[in-house]
mmCIF file of C-alpha atoms and ligand atoms in Angstrom:
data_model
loop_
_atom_site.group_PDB
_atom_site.id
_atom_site.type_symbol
_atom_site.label_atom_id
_atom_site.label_comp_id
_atom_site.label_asym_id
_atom_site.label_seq_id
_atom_site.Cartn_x
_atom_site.Cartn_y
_atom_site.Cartn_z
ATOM 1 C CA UNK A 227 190.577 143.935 -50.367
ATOM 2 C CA UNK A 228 190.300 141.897 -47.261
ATOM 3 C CA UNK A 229 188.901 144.201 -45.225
ATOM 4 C CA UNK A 230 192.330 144.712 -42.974
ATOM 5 C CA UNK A 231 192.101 146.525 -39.414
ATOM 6 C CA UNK A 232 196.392 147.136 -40.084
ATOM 7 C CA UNK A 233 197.696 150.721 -41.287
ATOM 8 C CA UNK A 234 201.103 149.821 -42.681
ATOM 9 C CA UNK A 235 201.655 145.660 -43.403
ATOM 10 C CA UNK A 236 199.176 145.762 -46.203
ATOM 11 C CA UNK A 237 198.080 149.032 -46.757
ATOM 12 C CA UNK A 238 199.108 147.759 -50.339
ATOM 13 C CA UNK A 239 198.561 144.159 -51.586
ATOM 14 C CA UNK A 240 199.617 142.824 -55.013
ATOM 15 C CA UNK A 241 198.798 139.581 -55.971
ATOM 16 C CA UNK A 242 199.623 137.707 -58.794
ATOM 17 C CA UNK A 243 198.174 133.825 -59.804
ATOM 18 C CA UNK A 244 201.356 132.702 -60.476
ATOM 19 C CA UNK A 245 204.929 133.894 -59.651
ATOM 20 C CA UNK A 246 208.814 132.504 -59.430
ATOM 21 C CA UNK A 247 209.047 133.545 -55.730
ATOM 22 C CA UNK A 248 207.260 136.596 -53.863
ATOM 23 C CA UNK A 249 210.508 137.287 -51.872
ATOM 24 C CA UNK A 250 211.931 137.864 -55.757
ATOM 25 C CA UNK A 251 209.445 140.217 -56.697
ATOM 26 C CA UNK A 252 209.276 141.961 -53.035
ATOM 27 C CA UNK A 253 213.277 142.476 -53.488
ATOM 28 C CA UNK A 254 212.530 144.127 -57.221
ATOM 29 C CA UNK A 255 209.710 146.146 -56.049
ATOM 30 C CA UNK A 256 211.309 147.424 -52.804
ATOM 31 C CA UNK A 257 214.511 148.094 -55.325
ATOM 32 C CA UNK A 258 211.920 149.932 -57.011
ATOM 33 C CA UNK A 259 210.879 152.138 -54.117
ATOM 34 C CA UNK A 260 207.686 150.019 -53.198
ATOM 35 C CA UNK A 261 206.471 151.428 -49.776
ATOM 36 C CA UNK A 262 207.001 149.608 -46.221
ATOM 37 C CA UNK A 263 204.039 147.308 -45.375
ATOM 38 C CA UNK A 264 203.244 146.327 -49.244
ATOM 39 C CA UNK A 265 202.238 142.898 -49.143
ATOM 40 C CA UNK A 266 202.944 140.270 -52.389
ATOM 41 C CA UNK A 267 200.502 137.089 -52.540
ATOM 42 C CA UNK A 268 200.463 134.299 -54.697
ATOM 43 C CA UNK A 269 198.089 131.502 -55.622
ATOM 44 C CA UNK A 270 201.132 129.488 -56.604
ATOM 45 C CA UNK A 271 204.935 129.961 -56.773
ATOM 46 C CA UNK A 272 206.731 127.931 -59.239
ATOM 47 C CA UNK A 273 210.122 128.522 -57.424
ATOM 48 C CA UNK A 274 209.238 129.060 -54.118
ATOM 49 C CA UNK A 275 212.444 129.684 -52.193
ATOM 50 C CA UNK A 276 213.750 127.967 -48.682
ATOM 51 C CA UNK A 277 217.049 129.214 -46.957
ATOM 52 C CA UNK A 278 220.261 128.441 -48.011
ATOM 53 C CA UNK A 279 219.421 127.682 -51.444
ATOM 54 C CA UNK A 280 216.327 124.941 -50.886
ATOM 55 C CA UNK A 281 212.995 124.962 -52.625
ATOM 56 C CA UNK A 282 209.871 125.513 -50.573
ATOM 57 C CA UNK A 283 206.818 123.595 -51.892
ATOM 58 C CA UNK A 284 203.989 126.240 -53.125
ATOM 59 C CA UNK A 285 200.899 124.251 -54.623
ATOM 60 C CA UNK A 286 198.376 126.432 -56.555
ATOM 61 C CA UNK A 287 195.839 127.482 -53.675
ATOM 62 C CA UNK A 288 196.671 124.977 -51.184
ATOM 63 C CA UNK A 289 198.137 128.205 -48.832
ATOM 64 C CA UNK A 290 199.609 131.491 -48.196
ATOM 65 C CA UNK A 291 203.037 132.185 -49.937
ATOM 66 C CA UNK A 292 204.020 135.642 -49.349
ATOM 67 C CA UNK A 293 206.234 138.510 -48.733
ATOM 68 C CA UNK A 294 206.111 141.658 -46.864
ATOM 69 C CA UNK A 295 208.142 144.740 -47.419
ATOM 70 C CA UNK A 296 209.759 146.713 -44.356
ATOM 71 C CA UNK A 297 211.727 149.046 -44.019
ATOM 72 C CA UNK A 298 212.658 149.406 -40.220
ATOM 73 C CA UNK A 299 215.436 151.957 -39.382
ATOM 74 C CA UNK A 300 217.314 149.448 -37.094
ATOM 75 C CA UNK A 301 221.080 148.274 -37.778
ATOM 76 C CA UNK A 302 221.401 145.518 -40.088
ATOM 77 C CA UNK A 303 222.768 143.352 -37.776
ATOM 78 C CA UNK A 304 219.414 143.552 -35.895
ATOM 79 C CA UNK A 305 217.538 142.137 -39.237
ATOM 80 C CA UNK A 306 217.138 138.686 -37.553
ATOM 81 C CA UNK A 307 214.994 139.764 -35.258
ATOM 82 C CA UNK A 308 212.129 140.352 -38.008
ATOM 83 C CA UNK A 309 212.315 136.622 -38.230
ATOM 84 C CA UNK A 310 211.758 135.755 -34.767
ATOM 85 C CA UNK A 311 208.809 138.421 -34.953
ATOM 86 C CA UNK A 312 207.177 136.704 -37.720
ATOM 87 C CA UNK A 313 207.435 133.852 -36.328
ATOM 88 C CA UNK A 314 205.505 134.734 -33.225
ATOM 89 C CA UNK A 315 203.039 136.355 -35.512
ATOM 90 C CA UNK A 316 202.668 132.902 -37.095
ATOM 91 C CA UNK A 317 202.769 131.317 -33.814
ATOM 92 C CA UNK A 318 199.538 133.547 -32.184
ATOM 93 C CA UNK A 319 197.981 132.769 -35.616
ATOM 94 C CA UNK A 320 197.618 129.322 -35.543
ATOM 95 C CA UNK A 321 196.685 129.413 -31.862
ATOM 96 C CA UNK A 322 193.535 130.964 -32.785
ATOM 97 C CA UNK A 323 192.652 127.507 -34.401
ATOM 98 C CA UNK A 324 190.683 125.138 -32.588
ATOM 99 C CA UNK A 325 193.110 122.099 -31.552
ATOM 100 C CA UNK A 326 196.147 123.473 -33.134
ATOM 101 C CA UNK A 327 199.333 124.221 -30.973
ATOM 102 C CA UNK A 328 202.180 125.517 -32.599
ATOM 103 C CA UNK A 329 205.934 125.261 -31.670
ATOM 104 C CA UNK A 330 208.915 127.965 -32.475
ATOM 105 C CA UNK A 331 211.618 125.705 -33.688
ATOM 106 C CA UNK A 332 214.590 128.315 -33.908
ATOM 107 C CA UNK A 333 215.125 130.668 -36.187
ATOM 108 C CA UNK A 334 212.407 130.167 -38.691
ATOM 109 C CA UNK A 335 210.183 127.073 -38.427
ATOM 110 C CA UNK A 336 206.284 126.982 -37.184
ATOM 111 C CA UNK A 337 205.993 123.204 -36.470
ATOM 112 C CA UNK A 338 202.580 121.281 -35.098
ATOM 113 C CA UNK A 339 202.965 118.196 -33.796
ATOM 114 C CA UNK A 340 206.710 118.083 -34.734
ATOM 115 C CA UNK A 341 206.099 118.767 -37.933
ATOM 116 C CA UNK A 342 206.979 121.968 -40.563
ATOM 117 C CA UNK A 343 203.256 123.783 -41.667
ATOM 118 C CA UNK A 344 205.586 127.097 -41.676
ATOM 119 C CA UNK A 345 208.568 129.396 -43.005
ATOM 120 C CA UNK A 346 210.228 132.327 -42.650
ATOM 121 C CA UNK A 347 212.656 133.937 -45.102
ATOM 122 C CA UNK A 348 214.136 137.251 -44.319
ATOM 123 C CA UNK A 349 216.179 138.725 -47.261
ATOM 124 C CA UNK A 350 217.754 141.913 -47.202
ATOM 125 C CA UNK A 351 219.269 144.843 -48.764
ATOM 126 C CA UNK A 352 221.555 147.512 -46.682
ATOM 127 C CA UNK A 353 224.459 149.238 -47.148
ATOM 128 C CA UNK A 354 226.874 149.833 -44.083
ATOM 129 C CA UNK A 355 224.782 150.499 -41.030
ATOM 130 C CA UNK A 356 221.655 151.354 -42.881
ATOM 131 C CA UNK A 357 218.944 149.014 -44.083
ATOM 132 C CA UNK A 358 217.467 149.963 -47.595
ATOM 133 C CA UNK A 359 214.727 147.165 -47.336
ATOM 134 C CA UNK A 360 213.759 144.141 -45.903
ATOM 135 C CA UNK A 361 211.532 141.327 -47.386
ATOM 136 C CA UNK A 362 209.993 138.837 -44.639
ATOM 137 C CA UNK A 363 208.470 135.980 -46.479
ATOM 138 C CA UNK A 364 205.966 133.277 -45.182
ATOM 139 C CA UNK A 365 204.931 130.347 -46.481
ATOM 140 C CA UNK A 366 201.685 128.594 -44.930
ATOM 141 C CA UNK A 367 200.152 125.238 -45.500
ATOM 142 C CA UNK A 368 196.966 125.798 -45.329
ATOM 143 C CA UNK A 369 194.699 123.264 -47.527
ATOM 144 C CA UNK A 370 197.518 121.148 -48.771
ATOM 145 C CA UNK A 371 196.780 117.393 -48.445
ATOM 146 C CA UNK A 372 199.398 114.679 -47.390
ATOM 147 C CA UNK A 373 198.802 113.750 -51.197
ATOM 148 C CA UNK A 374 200.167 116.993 -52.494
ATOM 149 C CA UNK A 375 202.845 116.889 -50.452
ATOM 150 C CA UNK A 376 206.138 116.111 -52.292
ATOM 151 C CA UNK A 377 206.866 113.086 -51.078
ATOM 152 C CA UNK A 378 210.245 113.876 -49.966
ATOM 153 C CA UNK A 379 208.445 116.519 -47.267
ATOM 154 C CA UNK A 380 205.704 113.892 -46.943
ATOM 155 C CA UNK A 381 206.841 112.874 -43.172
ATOM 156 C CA UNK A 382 208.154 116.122 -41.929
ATOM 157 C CA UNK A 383 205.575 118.528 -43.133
ATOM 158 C CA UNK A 384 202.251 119.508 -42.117
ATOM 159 C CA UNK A 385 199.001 121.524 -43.163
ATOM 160 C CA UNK A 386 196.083 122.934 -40.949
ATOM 161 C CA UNK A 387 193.993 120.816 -43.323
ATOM 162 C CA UNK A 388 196.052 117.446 -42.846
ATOM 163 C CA UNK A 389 195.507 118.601 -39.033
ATOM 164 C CA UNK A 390 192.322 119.404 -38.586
ATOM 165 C CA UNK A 391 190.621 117.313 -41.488
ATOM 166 C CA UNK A 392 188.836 120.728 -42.720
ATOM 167 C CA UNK A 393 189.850 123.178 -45.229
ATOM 168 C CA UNK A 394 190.133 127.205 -43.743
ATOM 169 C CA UNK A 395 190.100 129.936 -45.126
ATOM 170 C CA UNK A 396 193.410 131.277 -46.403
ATOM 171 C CA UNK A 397 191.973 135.265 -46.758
ATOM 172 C CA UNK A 398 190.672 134.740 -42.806
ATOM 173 C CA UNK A 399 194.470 132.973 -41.941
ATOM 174 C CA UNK A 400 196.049 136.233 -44.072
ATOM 175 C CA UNK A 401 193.916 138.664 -42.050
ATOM 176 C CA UNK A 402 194.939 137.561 -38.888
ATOM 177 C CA UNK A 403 198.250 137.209 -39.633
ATOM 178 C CA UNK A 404 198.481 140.255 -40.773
ATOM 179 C CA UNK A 405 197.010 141.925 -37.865
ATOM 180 C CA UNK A 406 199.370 140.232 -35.549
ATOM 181 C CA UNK A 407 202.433 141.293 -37.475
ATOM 182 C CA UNK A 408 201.128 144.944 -37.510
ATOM 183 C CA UNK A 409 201.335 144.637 -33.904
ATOM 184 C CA UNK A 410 203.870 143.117 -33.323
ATOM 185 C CA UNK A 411 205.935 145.069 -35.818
ATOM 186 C CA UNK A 412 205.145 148.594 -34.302
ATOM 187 C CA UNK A 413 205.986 147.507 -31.317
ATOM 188 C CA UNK A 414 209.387 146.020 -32.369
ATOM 189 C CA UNK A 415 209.776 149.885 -34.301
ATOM 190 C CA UNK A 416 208.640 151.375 -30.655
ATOM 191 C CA UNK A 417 211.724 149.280 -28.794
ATOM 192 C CA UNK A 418 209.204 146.644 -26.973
ATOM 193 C CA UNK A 419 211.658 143.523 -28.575
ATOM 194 C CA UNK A 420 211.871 142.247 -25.306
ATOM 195 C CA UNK A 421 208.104 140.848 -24.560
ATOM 196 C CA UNK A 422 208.529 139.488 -28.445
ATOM 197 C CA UNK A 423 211.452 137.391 -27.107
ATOM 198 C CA UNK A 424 209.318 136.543 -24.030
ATOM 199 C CA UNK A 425 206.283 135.316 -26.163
ATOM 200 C CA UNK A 426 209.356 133.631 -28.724
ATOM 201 C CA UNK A 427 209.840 131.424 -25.001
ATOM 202 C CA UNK A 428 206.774 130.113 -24.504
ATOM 203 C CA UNK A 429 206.059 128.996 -28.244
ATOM 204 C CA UNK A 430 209.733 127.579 -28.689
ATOM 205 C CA UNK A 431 210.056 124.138 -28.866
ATOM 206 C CA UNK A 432 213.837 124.709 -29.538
ATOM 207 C CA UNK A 433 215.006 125.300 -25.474
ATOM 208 C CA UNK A 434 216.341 123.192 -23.313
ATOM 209 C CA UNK A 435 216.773 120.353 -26.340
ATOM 210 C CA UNK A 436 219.891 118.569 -26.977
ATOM 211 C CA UNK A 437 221.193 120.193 -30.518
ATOM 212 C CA UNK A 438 223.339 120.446 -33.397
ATOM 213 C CA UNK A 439 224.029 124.271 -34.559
ATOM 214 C CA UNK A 440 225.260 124.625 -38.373
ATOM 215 C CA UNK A 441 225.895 127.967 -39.591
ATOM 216 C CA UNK A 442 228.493 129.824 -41.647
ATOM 217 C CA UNK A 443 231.603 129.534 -39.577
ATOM 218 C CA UNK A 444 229.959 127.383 -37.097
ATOM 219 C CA UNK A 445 229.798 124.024 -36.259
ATOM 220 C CA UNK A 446 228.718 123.054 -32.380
ATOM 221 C CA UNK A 447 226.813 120.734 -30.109
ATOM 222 C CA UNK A 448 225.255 120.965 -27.248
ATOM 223 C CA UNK A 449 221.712 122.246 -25.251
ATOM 224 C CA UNK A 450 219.750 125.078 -26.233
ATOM 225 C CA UNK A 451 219.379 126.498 -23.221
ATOM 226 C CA UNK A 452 218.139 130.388 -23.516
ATOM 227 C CA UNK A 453 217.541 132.871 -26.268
ATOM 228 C CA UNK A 454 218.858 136.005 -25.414
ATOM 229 C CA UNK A 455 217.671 140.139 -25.771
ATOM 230 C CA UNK A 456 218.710 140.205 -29.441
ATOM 231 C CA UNK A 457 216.692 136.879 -30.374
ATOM 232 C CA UNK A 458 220.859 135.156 -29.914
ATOM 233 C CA UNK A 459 220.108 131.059 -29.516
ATOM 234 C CA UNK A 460 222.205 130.343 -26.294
ATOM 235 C CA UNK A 461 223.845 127.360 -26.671
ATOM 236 C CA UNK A 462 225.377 125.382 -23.310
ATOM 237 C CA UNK A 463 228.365 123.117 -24.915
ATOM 238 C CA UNK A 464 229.441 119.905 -23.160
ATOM 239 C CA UNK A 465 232.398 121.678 -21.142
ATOM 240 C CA UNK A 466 230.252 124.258 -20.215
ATOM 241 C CA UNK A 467 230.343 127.127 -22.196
ATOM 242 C CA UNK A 468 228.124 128.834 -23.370
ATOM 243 C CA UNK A 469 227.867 130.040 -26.742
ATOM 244 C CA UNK A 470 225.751 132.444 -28.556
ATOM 245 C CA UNK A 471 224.516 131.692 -32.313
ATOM 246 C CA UNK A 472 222.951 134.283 -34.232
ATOM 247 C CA UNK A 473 221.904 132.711 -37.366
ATOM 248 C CA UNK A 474 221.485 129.066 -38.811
ATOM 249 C CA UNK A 475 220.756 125.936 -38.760
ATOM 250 C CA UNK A 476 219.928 123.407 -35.832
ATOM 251 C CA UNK A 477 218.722 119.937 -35.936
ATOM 252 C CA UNK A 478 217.807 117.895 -32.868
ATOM 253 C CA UNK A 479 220.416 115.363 -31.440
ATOM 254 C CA UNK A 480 218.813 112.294 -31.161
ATOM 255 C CA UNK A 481 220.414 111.142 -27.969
HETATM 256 C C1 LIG B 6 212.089 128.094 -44.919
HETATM 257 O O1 LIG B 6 213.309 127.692 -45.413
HETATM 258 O O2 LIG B 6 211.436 127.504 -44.113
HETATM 259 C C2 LIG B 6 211.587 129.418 -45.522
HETATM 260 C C3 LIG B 6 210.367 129.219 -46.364
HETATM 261 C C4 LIG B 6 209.854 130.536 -46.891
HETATM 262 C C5 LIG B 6 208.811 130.340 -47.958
HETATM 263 C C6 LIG B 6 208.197 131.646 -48.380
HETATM 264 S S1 LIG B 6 206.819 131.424 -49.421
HETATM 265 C C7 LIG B 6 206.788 133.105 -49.833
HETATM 266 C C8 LIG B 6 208.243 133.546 -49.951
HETATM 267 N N1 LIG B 6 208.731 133.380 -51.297
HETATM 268 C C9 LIG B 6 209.696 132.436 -51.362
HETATM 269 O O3 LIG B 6 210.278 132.086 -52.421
HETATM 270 N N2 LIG B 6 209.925 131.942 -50.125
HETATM 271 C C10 LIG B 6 209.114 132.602 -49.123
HETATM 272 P P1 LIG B 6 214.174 126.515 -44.792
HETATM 273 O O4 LIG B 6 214.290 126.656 -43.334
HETATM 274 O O5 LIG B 6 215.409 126.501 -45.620
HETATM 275 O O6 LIG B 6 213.332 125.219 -45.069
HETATM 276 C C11 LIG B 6 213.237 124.643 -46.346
HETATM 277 C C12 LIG B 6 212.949 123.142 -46.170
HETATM 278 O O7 LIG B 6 211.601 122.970 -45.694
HETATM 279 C C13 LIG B 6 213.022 122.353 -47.452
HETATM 280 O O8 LIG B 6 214.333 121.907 -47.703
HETATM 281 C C14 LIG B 6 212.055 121.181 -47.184
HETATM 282 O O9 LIG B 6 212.682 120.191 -46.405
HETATM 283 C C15 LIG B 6 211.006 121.818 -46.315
HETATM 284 N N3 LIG B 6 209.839 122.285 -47.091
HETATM 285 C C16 LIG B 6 209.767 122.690 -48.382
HETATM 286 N N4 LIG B 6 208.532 123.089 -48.695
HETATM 287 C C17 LIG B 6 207.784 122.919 -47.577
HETATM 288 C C18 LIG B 6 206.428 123.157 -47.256
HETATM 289 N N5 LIG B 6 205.554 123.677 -48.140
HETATM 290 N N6 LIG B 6 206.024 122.859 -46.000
HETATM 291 C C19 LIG B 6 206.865 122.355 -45.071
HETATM 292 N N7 LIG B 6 208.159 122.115 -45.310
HETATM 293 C C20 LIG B 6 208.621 122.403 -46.551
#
């Protein structure tokens, strides 16, 4: 064990040495009736999953690839907001580093220094209004070096090692992380989203930058210019409307 202060993320944690993808085994164990707050680790995931389909780089012991199972009674269309969560748990974690000051890039991306040392992928399973499960996972660079990065992340993608020059401890970086989704989780379950959204604010590096959304269905440009109650990205389009994008995919305009 890791000697965890939290009650319910990682009251159980499996780990395995190698695995396809946590999020894969968190979706067959949760299928399975796995309890909420059982945590999957893995030294190394040999396909490590992005959104939509991409691969997410998982070298043997060079971080934390993970998944977390939860099963929140909320309505599905609320699920997002587990992502924004985690990524505010990320977000308090690294800020407990000496030097290191992380950036929200909306939905799902921890950047330092304009560059990716995070992800979020929520997954889940619900039928009609009621969630069965959900599986949050997190990838962390930890101790990767530019070296092991492959080389077509080379220049977007960070580690706290390629940051700081040290390697950390990835048990100390799960601990904490863990402790600050317990909290922040059981406050989300006690209806206190709005401070999370708050806290989302200040860490974002998303707001008030000129952007291009991509999503299912949607295709618009224009300035981030709020996040809403829900976690919504607020989008201000060049006539002036405002629009309000749930989930996706936004890249910076270069003006
Ligand atoms: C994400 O996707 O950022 C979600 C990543 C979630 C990974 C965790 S690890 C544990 C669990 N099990 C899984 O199988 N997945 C989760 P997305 O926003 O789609 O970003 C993917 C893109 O990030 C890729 O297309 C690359 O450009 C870049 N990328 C890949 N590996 C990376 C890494 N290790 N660090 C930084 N960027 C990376």
């Amino acid at each position: 064990t890791v000697g965890l202060k939290t009650r319910v993320i990682g009251s159980r944690i499996v780990y395995f040495d190698t695995i396809g993808s946590t999020n894969d085994k968190g979706k067959e164990l949760a299928a399975n009736g796995a309890p909420e707050g059982l945590v999957i680790v893995a030294e190394e995931q040999t396909t490590g999953r992005g959104r939509l389909g991409r691969t997410w780089s998982s070298p043997k012991g060079r971080g934390i690839w993970m998944s977390v199972i939860l099963r929140p009674e909320i309505n599905p269309m609320d699920a997002p907001k587990l992502t924004l969560l985690t990524a505010v748990a990320l977000a308090r974690t690294f800020d407990s580093y000496p030097g290191i000051q992380p950036g929200i890039k909306w939905p799902n991306d921890v950047f330092i220094k304009g560059k990716k040392i995070a992800g979020v992928l929520t997954e889940m399973n619900a039928e009609l209004e009621r969630i069965n499960y959900v599986v949050v996972g997190i990838g962390v660079n930890v101790n990767t070096s530019r070296a092991e990065l492959p080389p077509e992340i080379e220049n977007i993608a960070t580690s706290l090692y390629i940051e700081t020059g040290k390697s950390w401890s990835r048990k100390d970086f799960l601990t904490k992380l863990l402790e600050e989704l317990e909290a922040l989780y059981l406050s989300f379950k006690m209806g206190e989203y709005a401070a999370v959204v708050e806290e989302w604010k200040k860490y974002s590096v998303t707001l008030n930058k000129k952007i291009k959304v991509t999503s299912p269905g949607v295709a618009l440009e224009g300035t981030a210019v709020d996040l809403d109650d829900d976690g919504a990205l607020i989008v201000r389009t060049r006539d002036g409307s405002l629009k309000r994008v749930v989930a996706g995919e936004i890249t910076f305009a270069s003006r």
